[in-house]
PDB file of C-alpha atoms in Angstrom:
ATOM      1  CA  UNK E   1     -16.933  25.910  11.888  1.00 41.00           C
ATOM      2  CA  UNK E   2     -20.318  27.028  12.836  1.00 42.00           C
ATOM      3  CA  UNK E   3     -22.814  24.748  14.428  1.00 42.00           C
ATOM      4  CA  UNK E   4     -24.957  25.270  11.294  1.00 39.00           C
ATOM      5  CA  UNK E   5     -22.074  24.630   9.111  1.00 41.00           C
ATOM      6  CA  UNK E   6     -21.270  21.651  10.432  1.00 40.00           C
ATOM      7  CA  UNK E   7     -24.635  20.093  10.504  1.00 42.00           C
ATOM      8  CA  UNK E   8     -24.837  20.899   6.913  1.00 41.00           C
ATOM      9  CA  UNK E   9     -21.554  19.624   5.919  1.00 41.00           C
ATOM     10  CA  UNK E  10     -22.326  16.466   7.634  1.00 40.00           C
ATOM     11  CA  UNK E  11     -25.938  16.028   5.970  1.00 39.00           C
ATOM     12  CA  UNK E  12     -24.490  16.406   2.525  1.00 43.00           C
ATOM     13  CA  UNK E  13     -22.981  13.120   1.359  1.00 43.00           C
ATOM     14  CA  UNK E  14     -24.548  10.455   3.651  1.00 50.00           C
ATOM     15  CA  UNK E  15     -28.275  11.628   2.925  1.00 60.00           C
ATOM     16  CA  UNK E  16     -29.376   8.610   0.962  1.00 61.00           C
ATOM     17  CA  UNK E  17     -28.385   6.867   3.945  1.00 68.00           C
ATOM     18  CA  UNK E  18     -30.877   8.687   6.706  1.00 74.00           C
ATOM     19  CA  UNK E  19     -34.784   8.513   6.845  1.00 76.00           C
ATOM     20  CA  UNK E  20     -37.024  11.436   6.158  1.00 78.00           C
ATOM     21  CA  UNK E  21     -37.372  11.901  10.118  1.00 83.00           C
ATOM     22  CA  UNK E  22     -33.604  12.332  10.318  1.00 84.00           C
ATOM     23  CA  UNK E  23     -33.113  14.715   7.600  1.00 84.00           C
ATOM     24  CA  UNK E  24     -35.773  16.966   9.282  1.00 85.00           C
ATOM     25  CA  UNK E  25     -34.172  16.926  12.779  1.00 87.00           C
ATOM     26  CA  UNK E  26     -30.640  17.980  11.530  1.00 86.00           C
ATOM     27  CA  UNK E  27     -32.833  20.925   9.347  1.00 85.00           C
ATOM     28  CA  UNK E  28     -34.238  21.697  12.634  1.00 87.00           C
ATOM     29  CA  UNK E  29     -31.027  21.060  14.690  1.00 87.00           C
ATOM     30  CA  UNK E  30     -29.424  24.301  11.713  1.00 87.00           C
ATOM     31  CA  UNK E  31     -32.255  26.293  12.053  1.00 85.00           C
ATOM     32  CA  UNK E  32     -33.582  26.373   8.760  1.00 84.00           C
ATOM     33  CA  UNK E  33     -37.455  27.319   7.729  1.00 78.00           C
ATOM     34  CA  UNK E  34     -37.941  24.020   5.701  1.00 79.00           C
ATOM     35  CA  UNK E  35     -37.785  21.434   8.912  1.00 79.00           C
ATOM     36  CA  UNK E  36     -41.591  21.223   9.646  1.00 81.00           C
ATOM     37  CA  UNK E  37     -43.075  22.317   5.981  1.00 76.00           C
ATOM     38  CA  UNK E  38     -45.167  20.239   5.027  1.00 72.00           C
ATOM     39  CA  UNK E  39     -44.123  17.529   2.211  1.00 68.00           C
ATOM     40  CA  UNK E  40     -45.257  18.059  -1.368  1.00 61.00           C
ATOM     41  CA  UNK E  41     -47.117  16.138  -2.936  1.00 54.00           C
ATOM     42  CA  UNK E  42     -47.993  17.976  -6.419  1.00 55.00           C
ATOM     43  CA  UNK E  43     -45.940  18.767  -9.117  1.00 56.00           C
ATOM     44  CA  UNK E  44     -43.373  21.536  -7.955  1.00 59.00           C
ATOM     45  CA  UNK E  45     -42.618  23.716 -10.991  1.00 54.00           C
ATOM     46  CA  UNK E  46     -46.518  24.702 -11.855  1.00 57.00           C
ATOM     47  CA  UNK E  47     -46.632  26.664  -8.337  1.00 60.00           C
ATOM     48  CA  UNK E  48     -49.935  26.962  -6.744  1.00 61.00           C
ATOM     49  CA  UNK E  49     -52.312  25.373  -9.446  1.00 59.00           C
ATOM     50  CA  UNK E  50     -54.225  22.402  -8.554  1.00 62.00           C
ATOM     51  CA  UNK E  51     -52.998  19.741 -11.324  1.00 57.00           C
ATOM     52  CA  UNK E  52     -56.856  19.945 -13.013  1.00 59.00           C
ATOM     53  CA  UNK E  53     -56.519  22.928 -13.349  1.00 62.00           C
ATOM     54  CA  UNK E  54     -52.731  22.876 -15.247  1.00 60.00           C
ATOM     55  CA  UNK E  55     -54.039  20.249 -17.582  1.00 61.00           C
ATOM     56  CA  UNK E  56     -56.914  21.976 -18.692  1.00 62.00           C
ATOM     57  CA  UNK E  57     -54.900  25.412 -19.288  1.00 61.00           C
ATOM     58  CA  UNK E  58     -52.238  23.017 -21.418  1.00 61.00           C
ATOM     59  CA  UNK E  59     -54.787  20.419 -23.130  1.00 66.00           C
ATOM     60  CA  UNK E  60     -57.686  21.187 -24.834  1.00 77.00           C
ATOM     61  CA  UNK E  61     -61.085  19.796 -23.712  1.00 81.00           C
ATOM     62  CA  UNK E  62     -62.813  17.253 -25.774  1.00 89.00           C
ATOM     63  CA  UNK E  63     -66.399  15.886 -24.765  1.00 95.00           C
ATOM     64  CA  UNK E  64     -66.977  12.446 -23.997  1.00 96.00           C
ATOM     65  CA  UNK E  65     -68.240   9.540 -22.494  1.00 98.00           C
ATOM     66  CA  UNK E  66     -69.006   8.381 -19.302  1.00 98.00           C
ATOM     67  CA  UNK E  67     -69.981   4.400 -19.570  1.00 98.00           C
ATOM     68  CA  UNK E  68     -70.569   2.938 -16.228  1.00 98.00           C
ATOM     69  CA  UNK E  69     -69.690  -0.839 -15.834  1.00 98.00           C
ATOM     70  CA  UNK E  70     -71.738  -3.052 -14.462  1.00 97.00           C
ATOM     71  CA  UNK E  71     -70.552  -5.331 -10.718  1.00 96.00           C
ATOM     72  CA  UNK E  72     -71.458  -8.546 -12.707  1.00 96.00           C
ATOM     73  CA  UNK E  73     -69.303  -7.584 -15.921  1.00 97.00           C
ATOM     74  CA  UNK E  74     -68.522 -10.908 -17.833  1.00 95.00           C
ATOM     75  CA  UNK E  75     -64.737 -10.714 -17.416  1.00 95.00           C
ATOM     76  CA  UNK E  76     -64.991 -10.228 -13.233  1.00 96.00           C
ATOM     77  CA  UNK E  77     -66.360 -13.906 -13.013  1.00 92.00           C
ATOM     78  CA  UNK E  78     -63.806 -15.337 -16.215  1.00 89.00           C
ATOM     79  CA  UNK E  79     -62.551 -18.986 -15.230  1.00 92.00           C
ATOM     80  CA  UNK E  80     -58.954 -19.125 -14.034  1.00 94.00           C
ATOM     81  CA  UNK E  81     -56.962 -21.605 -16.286  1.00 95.00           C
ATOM     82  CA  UNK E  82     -54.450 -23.797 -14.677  1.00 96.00           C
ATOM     83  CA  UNK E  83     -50.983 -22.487 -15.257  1.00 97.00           C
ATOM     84  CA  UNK E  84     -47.567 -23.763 -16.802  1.00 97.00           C
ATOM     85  CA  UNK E  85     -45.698 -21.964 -14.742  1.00 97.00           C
ATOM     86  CA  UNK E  86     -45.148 -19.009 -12.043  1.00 98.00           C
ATOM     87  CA  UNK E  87     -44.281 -16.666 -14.831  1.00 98.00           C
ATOM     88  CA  UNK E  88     -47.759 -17.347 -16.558  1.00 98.00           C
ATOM     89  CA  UNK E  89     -49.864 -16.967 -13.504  1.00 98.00           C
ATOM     90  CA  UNK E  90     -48.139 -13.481 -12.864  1.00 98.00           C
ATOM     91  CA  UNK E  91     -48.758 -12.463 -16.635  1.00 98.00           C
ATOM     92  CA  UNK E  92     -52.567 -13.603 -16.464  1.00 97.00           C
ATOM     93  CA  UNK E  93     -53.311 -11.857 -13.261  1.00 97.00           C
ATOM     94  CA  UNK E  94     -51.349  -8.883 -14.179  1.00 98.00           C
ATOM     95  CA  UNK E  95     -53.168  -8.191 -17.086  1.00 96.00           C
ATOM     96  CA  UNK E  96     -55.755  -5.274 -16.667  1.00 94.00           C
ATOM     97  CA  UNK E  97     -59.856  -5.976 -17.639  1.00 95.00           C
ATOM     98  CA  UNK E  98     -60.642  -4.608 -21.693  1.00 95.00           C
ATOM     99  CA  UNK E  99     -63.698  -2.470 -21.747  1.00 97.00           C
ATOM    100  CA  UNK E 100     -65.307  -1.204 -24.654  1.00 97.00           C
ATOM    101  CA  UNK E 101     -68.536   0.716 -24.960  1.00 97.00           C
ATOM    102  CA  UNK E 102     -70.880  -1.747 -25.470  1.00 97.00           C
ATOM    103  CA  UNK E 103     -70.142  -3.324 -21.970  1.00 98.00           C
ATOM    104  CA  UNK E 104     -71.811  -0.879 -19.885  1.00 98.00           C
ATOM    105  CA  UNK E 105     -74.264   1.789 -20.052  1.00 97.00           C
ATOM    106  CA  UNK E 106     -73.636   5.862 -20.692  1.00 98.00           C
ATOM    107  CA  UNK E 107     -74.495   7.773 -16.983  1.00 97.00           C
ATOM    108  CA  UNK E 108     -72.854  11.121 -18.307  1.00 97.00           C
ATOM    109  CA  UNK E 109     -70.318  13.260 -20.037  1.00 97.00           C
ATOM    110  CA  UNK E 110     -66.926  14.865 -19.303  1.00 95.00           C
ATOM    111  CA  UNK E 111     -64.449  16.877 -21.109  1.00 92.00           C
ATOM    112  CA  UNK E 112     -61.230  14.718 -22.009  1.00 93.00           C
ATOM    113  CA  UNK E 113     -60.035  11.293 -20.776  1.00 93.00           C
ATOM    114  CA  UNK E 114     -56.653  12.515 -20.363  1.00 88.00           C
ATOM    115  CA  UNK E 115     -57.932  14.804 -17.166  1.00 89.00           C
ATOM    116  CA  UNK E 116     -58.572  11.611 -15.225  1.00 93.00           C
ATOM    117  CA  UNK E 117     -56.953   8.454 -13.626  1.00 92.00           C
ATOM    118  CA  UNK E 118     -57.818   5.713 -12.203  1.00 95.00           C
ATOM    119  CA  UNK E 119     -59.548   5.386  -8.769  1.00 95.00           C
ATOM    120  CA  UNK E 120     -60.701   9.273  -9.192  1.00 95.00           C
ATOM    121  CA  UNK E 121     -64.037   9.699  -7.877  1.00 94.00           C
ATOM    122  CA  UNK E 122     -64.360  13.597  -7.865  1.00 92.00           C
ATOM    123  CA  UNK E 123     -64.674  15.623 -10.758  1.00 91.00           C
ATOM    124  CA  UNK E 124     -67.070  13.022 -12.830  1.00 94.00           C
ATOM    125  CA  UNK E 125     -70.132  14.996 -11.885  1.00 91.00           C
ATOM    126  CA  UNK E 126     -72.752  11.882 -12.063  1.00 94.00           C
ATOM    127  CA  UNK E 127     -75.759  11.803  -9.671  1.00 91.00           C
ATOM    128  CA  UNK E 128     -78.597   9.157  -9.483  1.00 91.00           C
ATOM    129  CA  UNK E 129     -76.247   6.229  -8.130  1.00 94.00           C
ATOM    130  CA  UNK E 130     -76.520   4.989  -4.948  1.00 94.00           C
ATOM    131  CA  UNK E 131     -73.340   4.642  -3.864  1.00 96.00           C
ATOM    132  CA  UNK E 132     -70.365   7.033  -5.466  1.00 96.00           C
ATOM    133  CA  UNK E 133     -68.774   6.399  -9.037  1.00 98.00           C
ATOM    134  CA  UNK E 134     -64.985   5.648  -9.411  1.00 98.00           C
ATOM    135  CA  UNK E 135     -62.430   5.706 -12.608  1.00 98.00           C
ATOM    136  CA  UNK E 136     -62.139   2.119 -13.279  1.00 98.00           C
ATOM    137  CA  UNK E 137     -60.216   2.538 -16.694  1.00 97.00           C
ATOM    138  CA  UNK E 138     -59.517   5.557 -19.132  1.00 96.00           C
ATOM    139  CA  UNK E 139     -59.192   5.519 -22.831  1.00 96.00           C
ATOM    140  CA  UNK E 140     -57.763   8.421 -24.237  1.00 93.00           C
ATOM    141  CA  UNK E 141     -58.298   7.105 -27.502  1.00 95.00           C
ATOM    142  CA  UNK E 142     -61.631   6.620 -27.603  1.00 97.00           C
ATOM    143  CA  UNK E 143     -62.065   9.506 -25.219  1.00 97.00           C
ATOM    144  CA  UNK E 144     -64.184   7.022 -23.057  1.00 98.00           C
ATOM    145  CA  UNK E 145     -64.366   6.649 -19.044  1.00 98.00           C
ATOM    146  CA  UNK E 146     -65.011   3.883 -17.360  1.00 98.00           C
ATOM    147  CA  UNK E 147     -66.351   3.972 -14.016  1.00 98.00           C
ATOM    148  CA  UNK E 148     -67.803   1.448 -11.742  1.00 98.00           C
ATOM    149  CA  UNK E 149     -70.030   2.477  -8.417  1.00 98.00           C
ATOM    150  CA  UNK E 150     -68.650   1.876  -5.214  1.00 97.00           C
ATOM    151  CA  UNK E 151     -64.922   1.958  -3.910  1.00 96.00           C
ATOM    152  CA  UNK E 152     -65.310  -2.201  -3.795  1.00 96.00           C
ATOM    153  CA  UNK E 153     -66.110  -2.454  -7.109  1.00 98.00           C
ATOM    154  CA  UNK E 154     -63.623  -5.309  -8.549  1.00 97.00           C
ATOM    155  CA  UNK E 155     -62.728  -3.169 -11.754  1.00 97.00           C
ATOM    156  CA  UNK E 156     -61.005  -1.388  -9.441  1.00 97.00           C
ATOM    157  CA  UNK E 157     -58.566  -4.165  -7.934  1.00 97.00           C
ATOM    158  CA  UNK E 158     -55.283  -6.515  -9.386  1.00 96.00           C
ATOM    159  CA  UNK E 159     -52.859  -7.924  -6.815  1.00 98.00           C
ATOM    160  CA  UNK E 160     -50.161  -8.014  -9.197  1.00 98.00           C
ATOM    161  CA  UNK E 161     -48.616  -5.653 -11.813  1.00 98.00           C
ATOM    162  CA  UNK E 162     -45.756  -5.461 -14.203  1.00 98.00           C
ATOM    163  CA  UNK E 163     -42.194  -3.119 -14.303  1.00 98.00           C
ATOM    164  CA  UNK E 164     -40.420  -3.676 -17.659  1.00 98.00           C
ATOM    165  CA  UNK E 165     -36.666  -3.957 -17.180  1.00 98.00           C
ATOM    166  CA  UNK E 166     -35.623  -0.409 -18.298  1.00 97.00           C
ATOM    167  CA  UNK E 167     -38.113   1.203 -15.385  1.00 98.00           C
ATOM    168  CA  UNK E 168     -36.637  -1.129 -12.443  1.00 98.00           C
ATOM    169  CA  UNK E 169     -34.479   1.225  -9.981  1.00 97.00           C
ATOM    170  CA  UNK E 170     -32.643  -0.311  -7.391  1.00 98.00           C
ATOM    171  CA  UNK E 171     -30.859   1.354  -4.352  1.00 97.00           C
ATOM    172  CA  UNK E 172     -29.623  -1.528  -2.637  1.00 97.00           C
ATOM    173  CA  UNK E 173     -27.706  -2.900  -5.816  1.00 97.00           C
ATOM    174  CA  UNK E 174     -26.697  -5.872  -3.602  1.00 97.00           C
ATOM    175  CA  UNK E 175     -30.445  -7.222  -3.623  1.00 98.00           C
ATOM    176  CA  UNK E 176     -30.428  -6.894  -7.421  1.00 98.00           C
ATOM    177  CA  UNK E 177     -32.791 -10.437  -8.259  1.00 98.00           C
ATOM    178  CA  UNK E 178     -31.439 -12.789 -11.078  1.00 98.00           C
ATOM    179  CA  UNK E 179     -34.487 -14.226 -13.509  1.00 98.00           C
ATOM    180  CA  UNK E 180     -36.231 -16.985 -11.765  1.00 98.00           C
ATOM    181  CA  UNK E 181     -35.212 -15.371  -8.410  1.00 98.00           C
ATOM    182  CA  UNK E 182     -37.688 -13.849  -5.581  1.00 98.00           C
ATOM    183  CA  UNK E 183     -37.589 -11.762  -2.939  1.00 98.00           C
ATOM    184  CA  UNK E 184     -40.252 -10.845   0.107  1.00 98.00           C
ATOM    185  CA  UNK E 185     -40.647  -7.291   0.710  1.00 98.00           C
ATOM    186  CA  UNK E 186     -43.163  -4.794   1.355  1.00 98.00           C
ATOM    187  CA  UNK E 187     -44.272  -2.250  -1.175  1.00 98.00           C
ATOM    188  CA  UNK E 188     -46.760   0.818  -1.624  1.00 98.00           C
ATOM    189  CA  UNK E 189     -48.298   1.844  -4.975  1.00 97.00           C
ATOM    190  CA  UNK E 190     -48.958   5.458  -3.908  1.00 93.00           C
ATOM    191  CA  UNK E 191     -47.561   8.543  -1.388  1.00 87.00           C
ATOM    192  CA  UNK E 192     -47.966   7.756   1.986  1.00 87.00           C
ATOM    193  CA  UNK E 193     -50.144   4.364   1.353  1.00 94.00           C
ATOM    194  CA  UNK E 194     -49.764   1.825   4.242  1.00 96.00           C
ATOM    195  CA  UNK E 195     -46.930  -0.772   3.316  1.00 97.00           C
ATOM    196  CA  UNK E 196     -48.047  -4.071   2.046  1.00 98.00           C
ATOM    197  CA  UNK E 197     -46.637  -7.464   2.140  1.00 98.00           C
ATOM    198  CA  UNK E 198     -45.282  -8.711  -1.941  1.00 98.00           C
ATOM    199  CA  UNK E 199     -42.891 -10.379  -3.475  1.00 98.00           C
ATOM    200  CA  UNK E 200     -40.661  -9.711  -6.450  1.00 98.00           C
ATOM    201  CA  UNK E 201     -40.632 -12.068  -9.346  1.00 98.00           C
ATOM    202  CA  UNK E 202     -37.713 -11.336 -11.707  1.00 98.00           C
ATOM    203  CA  UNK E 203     -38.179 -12.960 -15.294  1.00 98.00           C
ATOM    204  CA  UNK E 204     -36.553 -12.174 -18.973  1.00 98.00           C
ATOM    205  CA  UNK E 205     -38.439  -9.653 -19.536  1.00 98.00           C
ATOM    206  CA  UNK E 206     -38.614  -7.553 -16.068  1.00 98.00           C
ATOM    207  CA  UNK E 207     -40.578  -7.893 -12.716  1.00 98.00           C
ATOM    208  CA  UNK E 208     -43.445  -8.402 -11.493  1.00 98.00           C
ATOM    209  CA  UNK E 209     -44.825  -7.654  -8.095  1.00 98.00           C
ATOM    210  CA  UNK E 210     -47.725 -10.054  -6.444  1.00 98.00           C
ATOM    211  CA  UNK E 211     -49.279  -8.118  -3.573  1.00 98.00           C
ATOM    212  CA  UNK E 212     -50.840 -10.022  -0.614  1.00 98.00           C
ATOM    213  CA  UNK E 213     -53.328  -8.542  -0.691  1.00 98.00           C
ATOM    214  CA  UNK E 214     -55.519  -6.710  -3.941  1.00 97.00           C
ATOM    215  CA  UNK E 215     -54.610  -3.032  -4.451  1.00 97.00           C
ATOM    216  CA  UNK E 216     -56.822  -0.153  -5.744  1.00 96.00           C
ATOM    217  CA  UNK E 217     -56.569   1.573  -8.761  1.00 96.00           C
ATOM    218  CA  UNK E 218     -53.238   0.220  -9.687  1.00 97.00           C
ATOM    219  CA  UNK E 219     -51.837   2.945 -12.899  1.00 94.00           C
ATOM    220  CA  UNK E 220     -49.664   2.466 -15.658  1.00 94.00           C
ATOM    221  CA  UNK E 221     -46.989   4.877 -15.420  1.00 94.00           C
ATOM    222  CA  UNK E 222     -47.019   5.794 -11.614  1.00 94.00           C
ATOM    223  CA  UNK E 223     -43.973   4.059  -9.312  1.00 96.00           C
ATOM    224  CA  UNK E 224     -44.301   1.093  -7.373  1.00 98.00           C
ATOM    225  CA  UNK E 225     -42.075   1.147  -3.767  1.00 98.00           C
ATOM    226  CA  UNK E 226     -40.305  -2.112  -2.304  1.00 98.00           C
ATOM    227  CA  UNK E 227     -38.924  -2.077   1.112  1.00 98.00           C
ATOM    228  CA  UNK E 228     -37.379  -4.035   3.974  1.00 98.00           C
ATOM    229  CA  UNK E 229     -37.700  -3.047   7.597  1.00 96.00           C
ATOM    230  CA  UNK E 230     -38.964   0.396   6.340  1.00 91.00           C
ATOM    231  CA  UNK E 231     -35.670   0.753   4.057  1.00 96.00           C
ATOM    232  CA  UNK E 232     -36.056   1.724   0.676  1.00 96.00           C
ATOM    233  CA  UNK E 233     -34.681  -0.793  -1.692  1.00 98.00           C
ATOM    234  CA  UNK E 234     -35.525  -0.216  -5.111  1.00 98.00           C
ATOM    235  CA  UNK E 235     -38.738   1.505  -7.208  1.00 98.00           C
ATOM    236  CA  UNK E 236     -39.872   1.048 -10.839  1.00 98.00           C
ATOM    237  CA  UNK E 237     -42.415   2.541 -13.091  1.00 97.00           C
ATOM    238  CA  UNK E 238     -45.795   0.303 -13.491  1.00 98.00           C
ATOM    239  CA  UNK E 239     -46.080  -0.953 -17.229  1.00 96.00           C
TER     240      UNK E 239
END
């Protein structure tokens, strides 16, 4: 069998087993053009569209709000009850802030909630701040945006989110966590993002993970990561 053959063959089955460094040096080892492209990180099928772009060619734009919330908003100096229990700690700090329109003050105008996220600073179009405006929250239904100025601004931070039990993937199906069990791992919200030290809270409902340290723009509907010694254990989609 051919040298390229075999390396093939061999990279087949065992794949889930090897890191992303590994794949690429048996791609190199064959030959093939794919070794040193450069990873994706856009959505594959729409080609070479910026995703902007795609959504505004697939959803119609509808004008706006842009309400800008201020550093001293009520709710970023609430009182933090004592808790019953772990579980109710978790479920308090989990919880995202509620905005509504009243709470801040109009800066500008865009064309559809639904082309933003959270943490997005470019695209919003807003001068006269001094420091740069971010996504703090979205509301498609209301067709409002959020935003607080400054990439420190606390709208933008939580330390602990939520998977529901249908959205928690596990690789290492020997780690699986019983309710009331824990586990220590590290874990990334985003491609690429810098592990961080958590830990995994299982409970009735599904599981929640307490960073170490406060994490930006946290979104409902992106995947959260948990690892050990850089191995991939499991990933679920944020509620």
């Amino acid at each position: 069998m051919p040298a390229f053959s075999r390396s093939i063959s061999k990279a087949l089955f065992p794949i889930g087993e090897l890191t992303k460094p590994e794949v690429r040096a048996i791609a190199k080892q064959a030959d093939l053009i794919t070794a040193e492209k450069k990873d994706s990180q856009g959505l594959c099928f729409i080609g070479k569209v910026r995703l902007p772009e795609f959504l505004q060619q697939k959803l119609q734009p509808k004008e706006g709000e842009i309400i800008k919330i201020p550093s001293d908003f009520s709710q970023y100096k609430r009182h933090v009850p004592e808790f019953e229990n772990k579980e109710c700690e978790l479920e308090y700090f989990a919880t995202k802030f509620a905005y509504a329109a009243e709470d801040g003050k109009v800066v500008g105008k865009h064309q559809g909630a639904h082309y933003f996220t959270k943490g997005q600073r470019k695209g919003l179009d807003v001068g006269g701040t001094k420091e740069a405006l971010y996504v703090i929250e979205t509301d498609v239904n209301t067709n409002i945006i959020y935003t607080g100025e400054g990439k420190n601004h606390q709208g933008l931070y939580r330390n602990v989110l939520f998977v529901s039990n249908k959205e928690i993937h596990w690789i290492r199906k020997d780690l699986i966590l019983a309710i009331g069990e824990n586990l220590r791992v590290e874990a990334r919200i985003r491609y690429r993002q810098t592990l961080e030290k958590a830990v995994l809270y299982k409970v009735e409902k599904g599981m929640y993970v307490e960073f170490e340290n406060k994490q930006s723009a946290i979104q409902e509907g992106q995947f959260v990561a948990w690892y050990q010694n850089e191995e991939l254990l499991g990933s679920g989609v944020i509620s």
